Amino acid sequence: MTNSRNAIIITIDGPSGAGKGTVAQIVAKKLGLDYLDTGAMYRAVALLVSRKTINIDDEEELKNILLKAHITFERNTDKRINIELNGEDITNKIRTPEISSLSSYLATKRVVRTKLKEIQREVGNKGSIVADGRDMGTYVFPDADYKFFMDATLDERAGRRWLQLKESGRDVALDEVKKEIELRDRQDSERSESPLHPAPNAVIIDTTNLSIDAVVEKITDIVGGNRQA
Ligand code: DC
């Protein structure tokens, strides 16, 4: 099944630590589609803002900063996708707990969401993508061909995030990671601008007891089965 653009859009939404990024990348690779990491875009804005001395609650100031920001995705020599901010590779600078918290806070701001939604739709207009985030199937691509919502218990998600941080050399207490995720969950789902919730027509996948491979298979079975039909 394809839309009028002869391209497909697959959306994967869900809370922090549900495994969306890992799964979305594998699904995109398997199906030969581009991967759009919209969380990385919010993180890029957070990094940009963290480098300035501005009042982050002043929408005008935020707007001025965003006007000059160029957020782009570039494929590197290993075919991995890097995120760049005004030409600087920031891929490894945006995965810190500080940037996680600030990105979730800035994501409550309309001016930020409007700017990023515009870029996300531009990418979607250019070709077939797997887009992961919080509002892909609900607000950014409401007409997406396939919509998924990945979830898992708070304990499971915190455990996964803690392991990721540990593997990248950051020694953070599990309890702290859990608190940070809980706060982000609340902020992401209770904000008035495009809050996190499953689209009514999304396939909900509880990944608590599922391996990455099993989730990927579930998604590619649904998409693959329909595309052959
Ligand atoms: O997926 P992530 O953890 O990299 O996202 C970081 C933050 O960005 C998340 O806490 C909320 C925000 N976000 C959003 O509001 N909408 C999206 N589509 C993606 C991320």
Coordinates of C-alpha atoms and ligand atoms in Angstrom, one line a residue:
M1 CA 0.0 0.0 0.0
T2 CA 1.4 3.5 -0.9
N3 CA -0.1 6.9 -0.7
S4 CA -0.5 9.3 -3.6
R5 CA 3.2 10.2 -3.4
N6 CA 4.0 6.6 -4.1
A7 CA 6.0 6.7 -0.9
I8 CA 5.2 5.3 2.5
I9 CA 5.3 6.8 5.9
I10 CA 5.6 4.6 9.0
T11 CA 5.3 6.3 12.4
I12 CA 6.5 4.8 15.7
D13 CA 5.5 6.8 18.8
G14 CA 5.9 6.0 22.4
P15 CA 7.4 7.1 25.7
S16 CA 11.1 7.4 26.6
G17 CA 13.0 4.1 26.7
A18 CA 10.4 2.1 24.9
G19 CA 13.0 1.1 22.3
K20 CA 11.5 3.1 19.4
G21 CA 14.9 4.4 18.1
T22 CA 16.6 1.0 17.9
V23 CA 13.5 -0.6 16.3
A24 CA 12.8 2.2 13.9
Q25 CA 16.4 2.1 12.6
I26 CA 16.3 -1.6 11.9
V27 CA 12.8 -1.5 10.3
A28 CA 14.0 1.4 8.1
K29 CA 17.0 -0.6 7.0
K30 CA 15.1 -3.8 6.4
L31 CA 12.5 -2.0 4.3
G32 CA 14.9 0.3 2.5
L33 CA 13.4 3.5 3.9
D34 CA 15.0 6.6 5.5
Y35 CA 14.9 6.9 9.2
L36 CA 13.8 10.2 10.8
D37 CA 14.8 10.5 14.5
T38 CA 12.6 13.4 15.7
G39 CA 13.7 13.1 19.3
A40 CA 17.2 14.0 18.0
M41 CA 15.8 17.2 16.6
Y42 CA 14.3 18.3 20.0
R43 CA 17.7 17.4 21.5
A44 CA 19.5 19.5 18.9
V45 CA 17.3 22.5 19.9
A46 CA 18.1 21.8 23.6
L47 CA 21.8 21.8 22.9
L48 CA 21.6 25.0 21.0
V49 CA 19.6 26.7 23.8
S50 CA 22.0 25.3 26.5
R51 CA 24.8 27.2 24.8
K52 CA 23.0 30.5 25.0
T53 CA 22.1 32.7 27.9
I54 CA 18.5 33.3 27.2
N55 CA 15.2 33.1 29.1
I56 CA 13.9 29.8 27.8
D57 CA 10.3 30.8 28.7
D58 CA 10.5 33.8 26.3
E59 CA 8.9 32.5 23.1
E60 CA 10.2 35.5 21.1
E61 CA 13.8 34.8 22.1
L62 CA 13.3 31.1 21.3
K63 CA 11.9 32.0 17.9
N64 CA 14.9 34.2 17.1
I65 CA 17.3 31.4 17.9
L66 CA 15.3 28.9 15.9
L67 CA 15.2 31.1 12.9
K68 CA 19.0 30.8 12.5
A69 CA 19.1 27.1 13.3
H70 CA 19.9 24.6 10.6
I71 CA 19.2 21.0 11.7
T72 CA 20.1 18.4 9.2
F73 CA 20.7 14.7 9.0
E74 CA 23.8 13.5 7.1
R75 CA 24.8 9.9 6.3
N76 CA 28.5 9.3 7.3
T77 CA 30.9 6.9 5.7
D78 CA 29.6 4.0 7.8
K79 CA 26.1 4.8 6.4
R80 CA 25.0 5.8 9.9
I81 CA 23.0 9.0 10.2
N82 CA 24.5 11.9 12.0
I83 CA 22.6 14.9 13.2
E84 CA 24.2 18.3 12.4
L85 CA 23.4 21.7 13.9
N86 CA 24.6 24.5 11.7
G87 CA 27.1 22.1 10.1
E88 CA 28.5 20.8 13.4
D89 CA 28.2 17.0 14.1
I90 CA 26.3 16.9 17.4
T91 CA 25.4 13.2 17.3
N92 CA 27.4 12.3 20.4
K93 CA 26.6 15.5 22.4
I94 CA 22.9 15.2 22.6
R95 CA 22.5 11.9 24.6
T96 CA 23.1 13.3 28.1
P97 CA 20.6 13.3 30.9
E98 CA 20.8 17.1 31.0
I99 CA 19.9 17.4 27.3
S100 CA 17.1 14.8 27.7
S101 CA 15.4 16.9 30.4
L102 CA 15.9 20.2 28.6
S103 CA 14.6 18.8 25.3
S104 CA 11.4 17.5 27.0
Y105 CA 10.9 20.9 28.6
L106 CA 11.4 22.8 25.3
A107 CA 9.1 20.3 23.6
T108 CA 6.3 21.9 25.5
K109 CA 6.8 25.2 23.7
R110 CA 4.6 25.8 20.7
V111 CA 7.3 27.8 18.8
V112 CA 9.7 24.9 19.0
R113 CA 7.1 22.3 17.9
T114 CA 6.0 24.5 15.0
K115 CA 9.5 24.9 13.6
L116 CA 10.3 21.2 14.0
K117 CA 7.0 20.0 12.6
E118 CA 7.7 22.1 9.5
I119 CA 11.1 20.4 9.0
Q120 CA 9.7 16.9 9.7
R121 CA 6.9 17.3 7.1
E122 CA 9.5 18.5 4.5
V123 CA 11.5 15.3 5.1
G124 CA 8.2 13.3 4.8
N125 CA 7.3 15.0 1.5
K126 CA 10.6 13.9 -0.1
G127 CA 10.3 10.2 0.2
S128 CA 9.5 7.1 2.2
I129 CA 10.4 7.2 5.9
V130 CA 10.1 5.6 9.3
A131 CA 9.7 8.4 11.8
D132 CA 9.9 7.9 15.5
G133 CA 8.9 10.4 18.2
R134 CA 5.9 11.3 20.4
D135 CA 3.5 12.9 17.9
M136 CA 4.3 11.4 14.6
G137 CA 1.1 9.4 14.0
T138 CA -1.1 11.9 15.8
Y139 CA -0.1 15.4 14.8
V140 CA 2.8 15.5 12.3
F141 CA 1.7 12.6 9.9
P142 CA -1.9 12.0 10.7
D143 CA -2.3 10.3 7.3
A144 CA 0.7 8.0 7.8
D145 CA 0.3 4.6 6.1
Y146 CA 1.3 2.6 9.2
K147 CA 1.2 3.7 12.8
F148 CA 2.7 2.0 15.8
F149 CA 2.9 2.9 19.4
M150 CA 5.6 1.2 21.5
D151 CA 5.3 1.0 25.2
A152 CA 6.8 -0.8 28.2
T153 CA 6.6 -0.6 32.0
L154 CA 8.4 2.2 33.7
D155 CA 10.8 -0.2 35.4
E156 CA 11.7 -1.9 32.1
R157 CA 12.3 1.4 30.3
A158 CA 14.4 2.8 33.1
G159 CA 16.5 -0.4 33.2
R160 CA 17.1 -0.2 29.4
R161 CA 18.1 3.5 29.6
W162 CA 20.4 2.8 32.6
L163 CA 22.1 0.0 30.7
Q164 CA 22.6 2.3 27.6
L165 CA 24.1 5.0 29.8
K166 CA 26.4 2.5 31.5
E167 CA 27.5 1.1 28.2
S168 CA 28.4 4.6 27.0
G169 CA 30.5 5.1 30.2
R170 CA 28.1 7.1 32.3
D171 CA 27.6 5.8 35.8
V172 CA 24.2 7.0 36.9
A173 CA 22.0 5.5 39.7
L174 CA 19.1 3.5 38.3
D175 CA 16.8 5.3 40.7
E176 CA 17.8 8.6 39.2
V177 CA 17.2 7.4 35.6
K178 CA 13.8 6.2 36.7
K179 CA 12.9 9.6 38.2
E180 CA 14.1 11.4 35.1
I181 CA 12.0 9.1 32.8
E182 CA 8.9 9.6 35.1
L183 CA 9.3 13.3 34.9
R184 CA 9.7 13.2 31.1
D185 CA 6.6 10.9 30.8
R186 CA 4.6 13.4 32.7
Q187 CA 5.9 16.4 30.8
D188 CA 5.5 14.7 27.4
S189 CA 2.0 13.4 28.0
E190 CA 0.5 16.3 29.9
R191 CA 1.6 19.3 27.8
S192 CA -1.1 21.1 25.8
E193 CA 0.9 21.1 22.5
S194 CA 0.8 17.7 20.8
P195 CA 0.8 15.6 23.9
L196 CA 2.0 12.0 23.7
H197 CA -0.8 9.5 23.2
P198 CA -1.5 6.7 20.7
A199 CA -3.3 7.6 17.5
P200 CA -6.7 5.9 17.5
N201 CA -5.6 3.7 14.5
A202 CA -2.1 2.9 15.9
V203 CA -1.0 -0.7 16.5
I204 CA 0.0 -0.8 20.2
I205 CA 3.0 -2.9 21.0
D206 CA 3.9 -3.6 24.7
T207 CA 7.6 -4.3 24.4
T208 CA 8.1 -5.1 28.2
N209 CA 8.7 -8.8 27.5
L210 CA 9.7 -8.7 23.8
S211 CA 13.1 -8.7 22.3
I212 CA 14.1 -6.1 19.7
D213 CA 13.9 -8.7 17.0
A214 CA 10.4 -9.7 18.0
V215 CA 9.2 -6.1 17.8
V216 CA 10.9 -5.6 14.4
E217 CA 9.3 -8.8 13.1
K218 CA 5.8 -7.7 14.3
I219 CA 6.2 -4.4 12.5
T220 CA 7.7 -5.7 9.3
D221 CA 5.1 -8.5 9.1
I222 CA 2.3 -5.9 9.2
V223 CA 3.9 -3.6 6.7
G224 CA 5.3 -6.3 4.5
G225 CA 2.1 -8.3 4.4
N226 CA 0.1 -5.2 3.4
R227 CA 2.6 -4.1 0.8
Q228 CA 2.5 -7.4 -1.0
A229 CA -1.4 -7.5 -0.9
Ligands
DC1 O1 12.9 10.4 21.8 P1 13.9 11.2 22.6 O2 14.0 10.7 24.0 O3 15.2 11.4 21.9 O4 13.2 12.7 22.7 C1 13.7 13.7 23.5 C2 12.5 14.6 24.0 O5 12.0 15.3 22.8 C3 11.3 13.9 24.6 O6 11.3 13.8 26.0 C4 10.1 14.7 24.1 C5 10.6 15.4 22.9 N1 10.0 14.9 21.7 C6 8.7 15.4 21.3 O7 8.1 16.1 22.1 N2 8.2 15.0 20.1 C7 8.8 14.2 19.3 N3 8.2 13.9 18.1 C8 10.1 13.7 19.7 C9 10.6 14.0 20.9

